[in-house]
Amino acid sequence: MSEAISIKEGYVYGEWRSAINAAASIAGSIHDEAVGKKVGMRGGVVAGIMHFDLYPRVMVKLFGQRWFEQGSVSLFFTYALLHGEELRAVVQSPPKDVRDVQVETRLESRDGHVVARGTVSVGNPAEKSYLQTMQLESSPRAELRILRELEVGWETPLRDVLESRETVERSLGNCEDTVEWYSGNSPWGPAILPLSHVARLMQVRLPFEAKGVGFYGASELQFVNGPVKVDVPYQTKGKIIAVGVTSKTEYYWFESQLYEKASGKLVAAMRHMTRYMKAGSPLYPEVPSGQ
């Protein structure tokens, strides 16, 4: 692994990497150039979970392979990047010789924007993660339009998921950063999945088609008995924990879990928030596009 990661004034700085808009070809999505501009973005924006891939290299340098077994990253996204714009992970230096620890983190762009802020951890620290400390509020159903059909407490059925070695190998070029364990073998036997892949496996699928342009507002991954491996069957399920509305968006939060199918062992957990822009939604004709 590269040693270009630097430490300065109590913080660990990852290497600069280019944001990758792997979903640019999805018509009607916020990752599409025209749609992004229509709803007020600078263009087709990069999905926030793509930036998870900036952390493993830094985390392994700080905590070793144990981070893939019992580590977490918890981020609230604050600025959306375009394809090719550079960013890096910045992590507060952890105290030495502490086995269970949580520290602050941020993602910053080359031009000075804070792309996300939150926490990373390893083991079982006493503190709650950044997203776990947030008070989640739901709105009355009468105030919702895009997500009116979605209820707090709705649960997805358990579904089977698996990422093949071939799928992972083909997509590594769309990872903003990689570690050697994504190819060939790893300390756990098979190759393991990049964090962006794990996050996609654990997404909650809504029971209806939302009439709006969605984007990720916050996301947290926690390895409980990790890592997640290629060619291993897993099962995932999730639950809606909040549904609400702001001046420009509607949003929902979910929590999901990933289990090893053969043993039933909990491997990873996720907390996530998706927003839908009112601008451009046919359900908000009074909100002009680009607002």
GROMACS .gro file of N, CA, C and O in nm, residues 16 79 81 86-87 106-115:
model
   60
   16TRP      N    1  -0.492   1.277  -0.242
   16TRP     CA    2  -0.593   1.337  -0.330
   16TRP      C    3  -0.637   1.233  -0.432
   16TRP      O    4  -0.554   1.166  -0.493
   79TYR      N    5  -2.157   1.880   0.044
   79TYR     CA    6  -2.124   1.945  -0.084
   79TYR      C    7  -2.105   1.836  -0.188
   79TYR      O    8  -2.026   1.744  -0.169
   81LEU      N    9  -1.988   1.680  -0.544
   81LEU     CA   10  -1.880   1.699  -0.640
   81LEU      C   11  -1.920   1.652  -0.780
   81LEU      O   12  -2.008   1.568  -0.796
   86GLU      N   13  -1.122   1.680  -0.735
   86GLU     CA   14  -1.039   1.606  -0.641
   86GLU      C   15  -1.082   1.629  -0.496
   86GLU      O   16  -1.126   1.739  -0.458
   87LEU      N   17  -1.068   1.523  -0.417
   87LEU     CA   18  -1.099   1.530  -0.274
   87LEU      C   19  -1.010   1.433  -0.199
   87LEU      O   20  -0.943   1.348  -0.258
  106ARG      N   21  -1.346   1.431   0.808
  106ARG     CA   22  -1.414   1.511   0.705
  106ARG      C   23  -1.358   1.470   0.570
  106ARG      O   24  -1.248   1.415   0.560
  107LEU      N   25  -1.435   1.496   0.467
  107LEU     CA   26  -1.387   1.489   0.330
  107LEU      C   27  -1.377   1.631   0.280
  107LEU      O   28  -1.470   1.711   0.298
  108GLU      N   29  -1.266   1.666   0.218
  108GLU     CA   30  -1.249   1.802   0.168
  108GLU      C   31  -1.209   1.799   0.021
  108GLU      O   32  -1.137   1.710  -0.024
  109SER      N   33  -1.257   1.898  -0.053
  109SER     CA   34  -1.224   1.907  -0.194
  109SER      C   35  -1.097   1.990  -0.212
  109SER      O   36  -1.057   2.067  -0.125
  110ARG      N   37  -1.037   1.975  -0.327
  110ARG     CA   38  -0.913   2.047  -0.357
  110ARG      C   39  -0.934   2.199  -0.350
  110ARG      O   40  -0.842   2.274  -0.312
  111ASP      N   41  -1.057   2.245  -0.384
  111ASP     CA   42  -1.082   2.389  -0.383
  111ASP      C   43  -1.140   2.440  -0.251
  111ASP      O   44  -1.192   2.550  -0.243
  112GLY      N   45  -1.133   2.356  -0.146
  112GLY     CA   46  -1.162   2.405  -0.012
  112GLY      C   47  -1.300   2.379   0.044
  112GLY      O   48  -1.331   2.423   0.155
  113HIS      N   49  -1.385   2.308  -0.026
  113HIS     CA   50  -1.518   2.276   0.028
  113HIS      C   51  -1.512   2.154   0.120
  113HIS      O   52  -1.435   2.061   0.096
  114VAL      N   53  -1.595   2.156   0.224
  114VAL     CA   54  -1.614   2.037   0.306
  114VAL      C   55  -1.722   1.953   0.238
  114VAL      O   56  -1.838   1.992   0.230
  115VAL      N   57  -1.682   1.839   0.187
  115VAL     CA   58  -1.773   1.752   0.111
  115VAL      C   59  -1.860   1.669   0.206
  115VAL      O   60  -1.975   1.640   0.177
   0.00000   0.00000   0.00000
